[in-house]
Amino acid sequence: MSSRMETKSYMVQMNGNGVCGKTTVNGKTLNENGVNRNGVHGNGVHHVNIKGALYPIKSKSRRQRWEVKPSEMANNTLNPIRAIVDGMKLTPNPEKPMIALSIGEEIPRKIPFRFGGLHHAYSLFFLTADYLHLCSSGDPTVFGNLPTDGAVLQAMKDAIDSQKYNGYAPSVGYLQSRQAVANFYSCPEAPLEAEDVILTSGCSQAIDLAISVLCNPGDNILVPCPGFSLYKTLAVSMGIEVKLYNLLPEKSWEVDLQHMESLIDERTSCLIITNPSNPCGSVFNKKHLQEILKVASRHCVPILADEIYSDMVFPGCSSPSMASLSSDVPILSCGGLAKRWLVPGWRMGWILIHDRDDIFGTEIRQGLVKLSQRILGACSIVQGALEQILDSTPQSFYNNTIGFLKSNSEICFSELSSVPGLNPVMPSGAMYIMIGIDMDHFPDFKNDVDFTERLVTEQSVFCLPASAFEYPNFFRIVVTVPEEMMLEACARIREFCQSHYRPPSRDSNDLDQ
């Protein structure tokens, strides 16, 4: 009995005045508060006196050494592109200036390389190890040949000069700015009001909020393959399973609808559709989008539409927004200024809430508001400029950008289509082209990672291996580089392939016949 008393705290009886009387514990007399001169109960348990009542403080053992570990969320966060590129040995040919067709996010420690005989603003190109590693998102501003429009810059200058936007904005964004986005994207088939818009710190945060509000740990989401790596990076860190549905290169990267539908189960909480596509540059037509919506409707699965490249569609192609075609499927559409307005560093994105039949209701909207309050939202100055940007950017700016991207895509497709062992898929929008590698004809290489690594070593051309998108035996090219640089890069890729290509053996032809 006494041994048990040594490890327990004790109730102290209060008298009628709410004051403790004297108590004896283990032969020791305690004062009227039940505490000895050292402020400790006779059993060695510390107590706190609150308004005359004593509350025990649980005794804790002291840590003997420092042990600070990252959280499970941190450990589960992995960027597939970074994982691939970090493992590559990228040593460019010193005889040839580097051409990076992967496009990074930043250019730290600058080592200058003069590119050929070019004498334009973009002729001084910088190569660093960090630059080669940081290629998880296409940045159209790197070479300086695709500046944003003057009207966009003027809107920012006016917002700064007004001194109205130096403070914190509401977590969901200024009402006037949200209404400007609603007005810009609203259409009769999918009307929008300010309350349907959440402003975010870039499209990446919009995707983060959308996944977070729709999914719980243990749920699964359906993601295109090949597809933007951020979806998996975010989902896995939250304990959400990622199921990859196939895109079909022989059908210009349309969705394999049968495969996609076979992956849906009772824990599927979200279907992600990227249109136009990163990394494929594909654009879904109206009929295909309607077929996707039918699958989502049959299984009552909401759609996260990544439409950051919306309206970046080449002439001759068209692709309406998913929301404009949906009669019953609720959609969270994610977009932003980054690509179409060529200002990715301004970090302005948004979620457009297209509810159908009030399926999202107030709960999803309130959930998005709560999640947006974790940080204080998008840059207030860019918000202040947003209405003017959307209203005053001339159509000619959009047309010129699209015209350049289409021209460069056609150059790349034409040049590489005639290279033995390569199979480019002509894009219809965005700013990417995927190139298939017939690995059977390149026995010197184990896979697409090995192929692109050696391409850097021998020709100083860096393309992103599509294993980074979980789609091996392809590589991705970003078509925002200057035209002269694109032609030079394609010539080097041709030279590289010609030196390593092995035609089918006669024996293999006989077997085929």
XYZ file of C-alpha atoms in Angstrom:
513
model
C 0.000 0.000 0.000
C 2.741 2.437 0.912
C 4.603 1.713 -2.303
C 1.512 2.713 -4.291
C 1.158 5.901 -2.252
C 4.687 6.941 -3.198
C 3.706 7.250 -6.856
C 0.272 8.858 -6.489
C -0.944 12.360 -5.877
C -3.659 12.891 -3.220
C -6.965 14.646 -2.944
C -6.788 17.432 -0.375
C -9.996 17.858 1.629
C -11.322 21.389 1.810
C -12.945 22.812 4.967
C -16.101 24.839 4.914
C -14.207 28.021 4.023
C -12.560 26.438 1.062
C -9.237 26.325 2.911
C -7.192 23.220 3.339
C -6.556 22.040 6.869
C -3.307 20.505 8.062
C -2.603 17.085 6.653
C -0.090 14.419 7.498
C 1.367 12.373 4.670
C 3.990 9.691 5.238
C 4.643 11.063 8.709
C 5.237 14.613 7.466
C 3.019 17.497 8.526
C 1.941 19.709 5.661
C 0.716 23.268 6.045
C -2.871 24.328 5.594
C -2.419 24.226 1.840
C -1.242 20.620 2.025
C 2.235 21.622 0.925
C 5.535 21.388 2.812
C 8.115 24.156 2.977
C 9.531 23.143 -0.363
C 6.141 23.666 -2.021
C 5.804 19.946 -2.714
C 3.293 17.440 -1.437
C 4.637 14.778 0.824
C 4.517 12.322 -2.047
C 6.837 14.505 -4.129
C 4.162 15.636 -6.586
C 4.068 19.343 -7.440
C 0.702 21.109 -7.231
C -0.625 24.438 -8.439
C -2.867 26.568 -6.178
C -5.719 28.078 -8.172
C -8.298 30.007 -6.119
C -7.631 27.882 -3.072
C -7.779 24.535 -4.867
C -4.693 22.467 -5.510
C -4.262 20.780 -8.904
C -1.569 18.167 -9.480
C 1.067 18.718 -12.153
C 2.004 15.512 -13.898
C 5.643 14.724 -13.325
C 7.683 14.439 -16.552
C 11.105 12.990 -17.061
C 13.692 15.375 -18.438
C 15.127 14.670 -21.885
C 18.732 13.586 -21.612
C 19.747 14.742 -25.113
C 18.535 16.804 -28.079
C 16.368 14.890 -30.512
C 14.484 17.084 -32.999
C 13.002 15.204 -35.952
C 11.041 16.331 -39.008
C 7.318 15.679 -39.038
C 5.719 12.787 -40.900
C 4.243 15.314 -43.327
C 7.719 16.642 -44.097
C 9.121 13.141 -44.540
C 6.229 12.198 -46.832
C 6.695 15.255 -49.041
C 8.593 14.391 -52.203
C 8.833 16.223 -55.517
C 9.218 13.458 -58.145
C 11.000 15.815 -60.550
C 13.513 16.831 -57.912
C 14.029 13.190 -56.963
C 14.886 12.297 -60.572
C 17.030 15.317 -61.407
C 18.966 15.266 -58.129
C 20.166 11.782 -59.024
C 21.389 12.755 -62.489
C 25.044 13.431 -63.211
C 24.843 16.596 -65.271
C 28.209 17.616 -66.647
C 27.835 19.692 -69.822
C 30.217 19.540 -72.744
C 32.593 22.483 -72.165
C 32.905 22.956 -75.932
C 29.194 23.720 -76.326
C 27.148 26.408 -74.573
C 24.361 24.967 -72.425
C 20.778 24.979 -73.662
C 18.232 24.033 -70.995
C 14.905 23.020 -72.519
C 13.545 22.109 -69.099
C 13.208 25.654 -67.679
C 13.854 26.197 -63.979
C 12.497 28.440 -61.275
C 15.524 30.500 -60.426
C 19.115 31.119 -61.455
C 21.397 31.440 -58.403
C 25.236 31.397 -58.599
C 25.737 32.784 -62.084
C 28.304 31.331 -64.470
C 28.016 33.084 -67.851
C 27.895 31.240 -71.160
C 27.737 33.094 -74.470
C 25.306 31.368 -76.801
C 26.625 31.131 -80.346
C 26.471 34.321 -82.339
C 23.262 35.657 -80.836
C 23.350 39.286 -79.824
C 19.914 39.673 -78.267
C 18.930 40.454 -74.690
C 18.719 36.734 -74.019
C 22.102 35.847 -75.536
C 23.808 35.749 -72.124
C 22.627 32.500 -70.623
C 23.470 31.208 -67.191
C 24.233 27.645 -66.222
C 24.363 26.457 -62.640
C 23.806 23.183 -60.868
C 20.900 24.756 -59.009
C 19.416 25.891 -62.303
C 19.490 22.383 -63.699
C 17.904 20.985 -60.556
C 15.125 23.503 -60.198
C 13.020 22.465 -63.151
C 9.732 21.521 -61.503
C 7.733 24.255 -63.201
C 7.916 25.954 -66.555
C 9.003 29.574 -66.257
C 8.443 31.444 -69.531
C 10.416 34.477 -68.313
C 13.863 32.863 -68.026
C 15.252 33.883 -71.417
C 13.759 37.367 -71.461
C 12.166 36.881 -74.875
C 8.604 36.691 -73.525
C 7.991 39.808 -71.416
C 4.561 40.578 -70.048
C 2.515 43.361 -71.609
C 3.054 47.003 -70.719
C -0.549 47.264 -69.548
C 0.151 44.582 -66.930
C 3.192 46.462 -65.658
C 1.281 49.745 -65.589
C -1.477 48.159 -63.500
C 1.112 47.121 -60.928
C 2.707 50.567 -60.903
C -0.693 52.198 -60.386
C -1.507 49.828 -57.523
C 1.787 50.631 -55.806
C 1.452 54.385 -56.333
C -2.071 54.383 -54.910
C -0.729 53.354 -51.454
C -4.007 51.468 -50.953
C -2.631 47.959 -50.923
C 0.246 47.982 -48.453
C -1.669 46.230 -45.690
C -3.123 42.791 -45.165
C -5.935 41.703 -47.444
C -8.732 39.333 -46.384
C -7.532 35.732 -46.515
C -9.811 34.993 -49.499
C -8.850 38.230 -51.264
C -10.270 41.708 -51.730
C -13.934 41.622 -52.735
C -13.341 43.932 -55.697
C -10.514 41.732 -56.983
C -12.581 38.565 -56.604
C -15.429 40.215 -58.509
C -12.987 41.154 -61.292
C -11.974 37.496 -61.689
C -15.626 36.431 -61.600
C -16.490 38.934 -64.324
C -13.567 37.786 -66.480
C -14.466 34.090 -66.403
C -18.230 34.162 -66.006
C -20.302 32.836 -68.900
C -24.002 31.973 -69.276
C -23.263 28.239 -68.937
C -21.145 28.778 -65.804
C -21.978 32.101 -64.116
C -19.738 33.404 -61.347
C -19.965 35.987 -58.579
C -17.327 37.269 -56.183
C -18.394 34.723 -53.554
C -17.427 31.962 -56.004
C -13.786 33.116 -56.128
C -10.957 32.452 -53.659
C -7.711 34.289 -54.391
C -4.557 32.323 -53.615
C -0.782 32.595 -53.614
C -0.360 31.211 -57.108
C -2.156 28.311 -58.762
C -0.111 25.884 -56.655
C -1.827 27.067 -53.486
C -5.174 26.883 -55.250
C -4.512 23.202 -55.998
C -3.353 22.667 -52.410
C -6.559 24.180 -50.992
C -8.769 22.268 -53.417
C -7.225 18.893 -52.539
C -7.266 19.747 -48.835
C -10.948 20.673 -48.779
C -12.111 17.609 -50.728
C -9.936 14.829 -49.320
C -9.223 13.076 -46.024
C -6.304 10.778 -45.163
C -7.061 7.357 -46.616
C -9.032 8.789 -49.537
C -7.705 8.547 -53.068
C -7.546 10.959 -55.977
C -7.268 10.234 -59.695
C -4.348 11.957 -61.418
C -3.308 11.962 -65.103
C -0.214 10.048 -66.188
C 1.862 11.743 -67.389
C 0.830 14.666 -65.237
C 1.973 17.613 -63.157
C 4.029 16.240 -60.263
C 2.651 18.668 -57.661
C -0.597 16.705 -57.335
C 1.239 13.692 -55.941
C 3.601 15.815 -53.847
C 0.665 17.436 -52.050
C -1.565 14.381 -51.766
C 0.984 11.917 -50.402
C 2.088 14.408 -47.742
C -1.542 14.487 -46.539
C -1.922 10.695 -46.426
C -4.000 10.608 -49.608
C -3.500 7.794 -52.106
C -2.746 8.766 -55.702
C -4.127 6.624 -58.530
C -2.712 7.323 -61.977
C -4.983 7.113 -65.019
C -3.372 6.812 -68.431
C -3.210 9.390 -71.181
C -2.838 8.007 -74.700
C -0.029 9.482 -76.838
C -1.410 7.843 -79.984
C -4.609 9.862 -79.436
C -2.871 13.175 -78.737
C -2.841 12.396 -75.032
C -6.581 11.913 -74.586
C -7.705 10.203 -71.371
C -8.028 6.432 -71.385
C -11.609 6.652 -70.127
C -11.997 2.941 -69.444
C -8.835 2.856 -67.355
C -9.798 5.995 -65.468
C -13.242 4.665 -64.606
C -11.810 1.330 -63.433
C -9.822 3.137 -60.731
C -12.804 4.786 -59.020
C -13.997 3.328 -55.725
C -15.918 4.470 -52.645
C -12.854 6.336 -51.307
C -12.274 8.349 -54.499
C -12.812 11.943 -53.442
C -11.503 13.890 -56.421
C -10.774 13.557 -60.141
C -8.036 15.885 -61.413
C -8.211 17.032 -65.036
C -5.365 19.131 -66.459
C -6.431 20.935 -69.603
C -4.417 22.164 -71.459
C -1.794 19.758 -70.209
C 1.532 20.026 -68.486
C 3.642 18.112 -69.534
C 1.934 17.049 -72.765
C 0.704 20.286 -74.316
C -2.497 18.472 -75.228
C -5.906 20.133 -75.417
C -9.149 18.218 -74.934
C -11.985 19.009 -77.296
C -15.579 19.504 -76.227
C -16.649 15.941 -76.930
C -13.825 14.421 -74.887
C -14.506 16.744 -71.957
C -18.155 15.700 -72.026
C -17.113 12.038 -71.925
C -14.972 12.739 -68.860
C -17.894 14.513 -67.194
C -20.129 11.499 -67.816
C -17.688 9.271 -65.913
C -17.556 11.709 -63.000
C -21.351 12.002 -62.985
C -21.915 8.238 -62.960
C -19.738 7.863 -59.871
C -20.599 11.160 -58.142
C -16.966 12.311 -58.032
C -16.212 16.070 -58.033
C -13.590 17.436 -60.407
C -10.539 19.559 -59.701
C -9.897 21.274 -63.040
C -6.335 22.566 -63.342
C -6.893 25.266 -65.958
C -3.794 27.408 -65.430
C -3.198 27.177 -69.207
C -6.805 27.974 -70.119
C -7.038 29.963 -73.352
C -3.408 29.112 -74.175
C -4.714 27.078 -77.100
C -3.225 27.166 -80.575
C -5.272 28.637 -83.456
C -7.477 26.000 -85.046
C -8.112 24.280 -81.724
C -10.752 25.052 -79.129
C -11.356 23.841 -75.620
C -14.149 25.177 -73.421
C -13.842 25.202 -69.664
C -15.093 22.070 -67.919
C -17.579 24.063 -65.872
C -19.284 25.414 -69.000
C -20.108 21.824 -70.012
C -21.158 20.433 -66.629
C -24.823 20.023 -65.782
C -24.450 18.128 -62.510
C -20.762 17.611 -61.644
C -19.409 20.206 -59.172
C -16.040 21.626 -60.171
C -13.241 23.521 -58.464
C -11.322 25.264 -61.249
C -7.766 26.400 -60.441
C -6.037 29.125 -62.418
C -3.917 32.237 -62.138
C -1.843 34.938 -63.808
C 1.402 32.928 -64.083
C 1.277 31.504 -67.589
C -1.137 33.484 -69.742
C 0.110 36.827 -68.412
C 3.746 35.613 -68.155
C 4.262 36.657 -64.525
C 4.774 33.409 -62.533
C 6.755 35.207 -59.835
C 3.815 37.435 -58.925
C 2.111 34.446 -57.260
C -1.500 35.251 -58.050
C -3.898 32.347 -58.380
C -7.546 31.571 -57.780
C -10.156 28.906 -57.245
C -13.438 29.234 -59.122
C -16.228 27.394 -57.315
C -18.684 25.978 -59.849
C -21.325 24.285 -57.732
C -24.013 22.254 -59.421
C -27.298 21.509 -57.669
C -25.776 22.903 -54.475
C -23.722 19.728 -54.021
C -20.786 21.579 -52.474
C -23.239 23.656 -50.436
C -21.957 25.909 -47.708
C -19.626 23.322 -46.175
C -17.078 23.230 -49.007
C -17.153 27.002 -49.321
C -16.638 27.463 -45.591
C -13.910 24.829 -45.685
C -12.045 26.786 -48.355
C -12.377 29.971 -46.318
C -10.982 28.231 -43.227
C -8.082 26.738 -45.152
C -7.279 30.093 -46.738
C -6.897 31.523 -43.233
C -3.851 29.363 -42.564
C -1.849 32.035 -44.382
C -2.826 35.573 -45.315
C -3.443 34.839 -48.971
C -2.139 36.352 -52.177
C 0.030 39.473 -52.500
C -2.128 42.504 -51.729
C -0.447 44.716 -54.353
C -1.095 42.217 -57.143
C -4.680 41.947 -55.910
C -4.941 45.705 -56.165
C -3.750 45.559 -59.774
C -5.850 42.556 -60.740
C -8.945 44.289 -62.066
C -6.881 46.599 -64.279
C -4.769 43.674 -65.526
C -7.815 41.679 -66.556
C -9.603 44.641 -68.117
C -6.748 46.356 -69.955
C -4.459 43.610 -71.310
C -4.888 43.788 -75.101
C -5.939 40.726 -77.087
C -2.886 41.234 -79.298
C -0.641 40.328 -76.351
C -2.373 36.971 -75.916
C -2.318 36.334 -79.663
C 1.399 37.099 -79.968
C 2.255 34.748 -77.104
C 0.193 31.910 -78.549
C 1.591 32.531 -82.020
C 5.154 32.254 -80.732
C 4.452 29.059 -78.784
C 2.756 27.429 -81.765
C 5.596 28.398 -84.115
C 8.244 27.015 -81.782
C 6.227 23.833 -81.249
C 5.972 23.324 -84.999
C 9.724 23.876 -85.401
C 10.522 21.358 -82.691
C 8.012 18.803 -83.991
C 9.200 19.150 -87.575
C 12.896 18.953 -86.721
C 12.613 15.946 -84.396
C 10.014 13.973 -86.371
C 12.687 13.125 -88.914
C 15.185 11.935 -86.290
C 15.386 8.117 -86.232
C 14.275 6.725 -82.888
C 12.324 9.803 -81.753
C 8.549 10.183 -81.832
C 7.335 13.677 -80.929
C 3.635 14.262 -80.238
C 2.484 17.594 -81.660
C 0.923 19.757 -78.924
C -2.179 21.908 -79.298
C -1.573 24.382 -76.491
C 0.276 25.264 -73.275
C 4.064 25.424 -73.718
C 5.367 21.876 -73.776
C 6.007 19.047 -76.207
C 6.627 15.414 -75.312
C 9.145 13.376 -77.319
C 8.982 9.579 -77.344
C 12.227 7.574 -77.350
C 12.345 4.168 -79.028
C 14.738 2.727 -76.477
C 15.203 -0.479 -78.469
C 17.191 1.569 -80.992
C 19.386 3.165 -78.331
C 21.064 0.212 -76.583
C 23.714 2.520 -75.111
C 21.150 3.815 -72.617
C 19.207 2.093 -69.869
C 16.243 4.459 -69.849
C 15.070 8.019 -70.523
C 17.000 9.342 -67.515
C 20.235 7.871 -68.832
C 19.417 9.184 -72.330
C 18.844 12.773 -71.197
C 21.842 12.687 -68.851
C 24.155 11.726 -71.700
C 22.534 14.364 -73.894
C 23.803 16.960 -71.415
C 27.262 15.395 -71.274
C 27.746 15.220 -75.025
C 25.642 18.065 -76.426
C 24.970 20.418 -73.475
C 21.218 20.180 -74.036
C 19.083 19.500 -70.982
C 15.589 18.046 -71.458
C 13.500 16.713 -68.620
C 13.142 12.913 -68.608
C 9.487 11.941 -68.438
C 10.199 9.452 -65.673
C 9.803 12.581 -63.551
C 6.145 12.410 -64.601
C 6.061 8.626 -64.037
C 5.973 8.099 -67.798
C 9.270 6.518 -68.917
C 10.837 6.557 -72.383
C 9.790 10.122 -73.172
C 11.319 13.510 -72.487
C 9.700 16.938 -72.191
C 10.783 20.087 -73.976
C 9.619 23.567 -73.002
C 8.977 25.610 -76.158
C 9.424 29.090 -74.672
C 13.097 29.326 -75.650
C 14.086 31.769 -78.437
C 13.635 30.367 -81.941
C 17.369 30.355 -82.743
C 18.055 28.422 -79.574
C 15.317 25.917 -80.390
C 16.807 25.268 -83.842
C 20.281 24.826 -82.367
C 18.993 22.487 -79.666
C 17.133 20.336 -82.192
C 20.266 20.108 -84.359
C 22.282 18.901 -81.370
C 19.608 16.361 -80.403
C 19.694 15.063 -83.990
C 23.494 14.723 -83.890
C 23.280 12.926 -80.553
C 20.666 10.464 -81.779
C 22.504 9.770 -85.017
C 25.627 8.845 -83.086
C 23.778 6.394 -80.815
C 20.961 5.043 -82.990
C 21.096 1.354 -83.877
C 18.762 0.130 -86.641
C 16.792 -3.071 -86.135
C 18.878 -6.153 -86.726
C 18.085 -8.418 -89.670
C 17.281 -11.249 -87.260
C 14.637 -9.183 -85.483
C 13.043 -8.345 -88.852
C 12.879 -12.007 -89.740
C 11.226 -12.771 -86.424
C 8.660 -10.034 -86.968
C 7.764 -11.533 -90.339
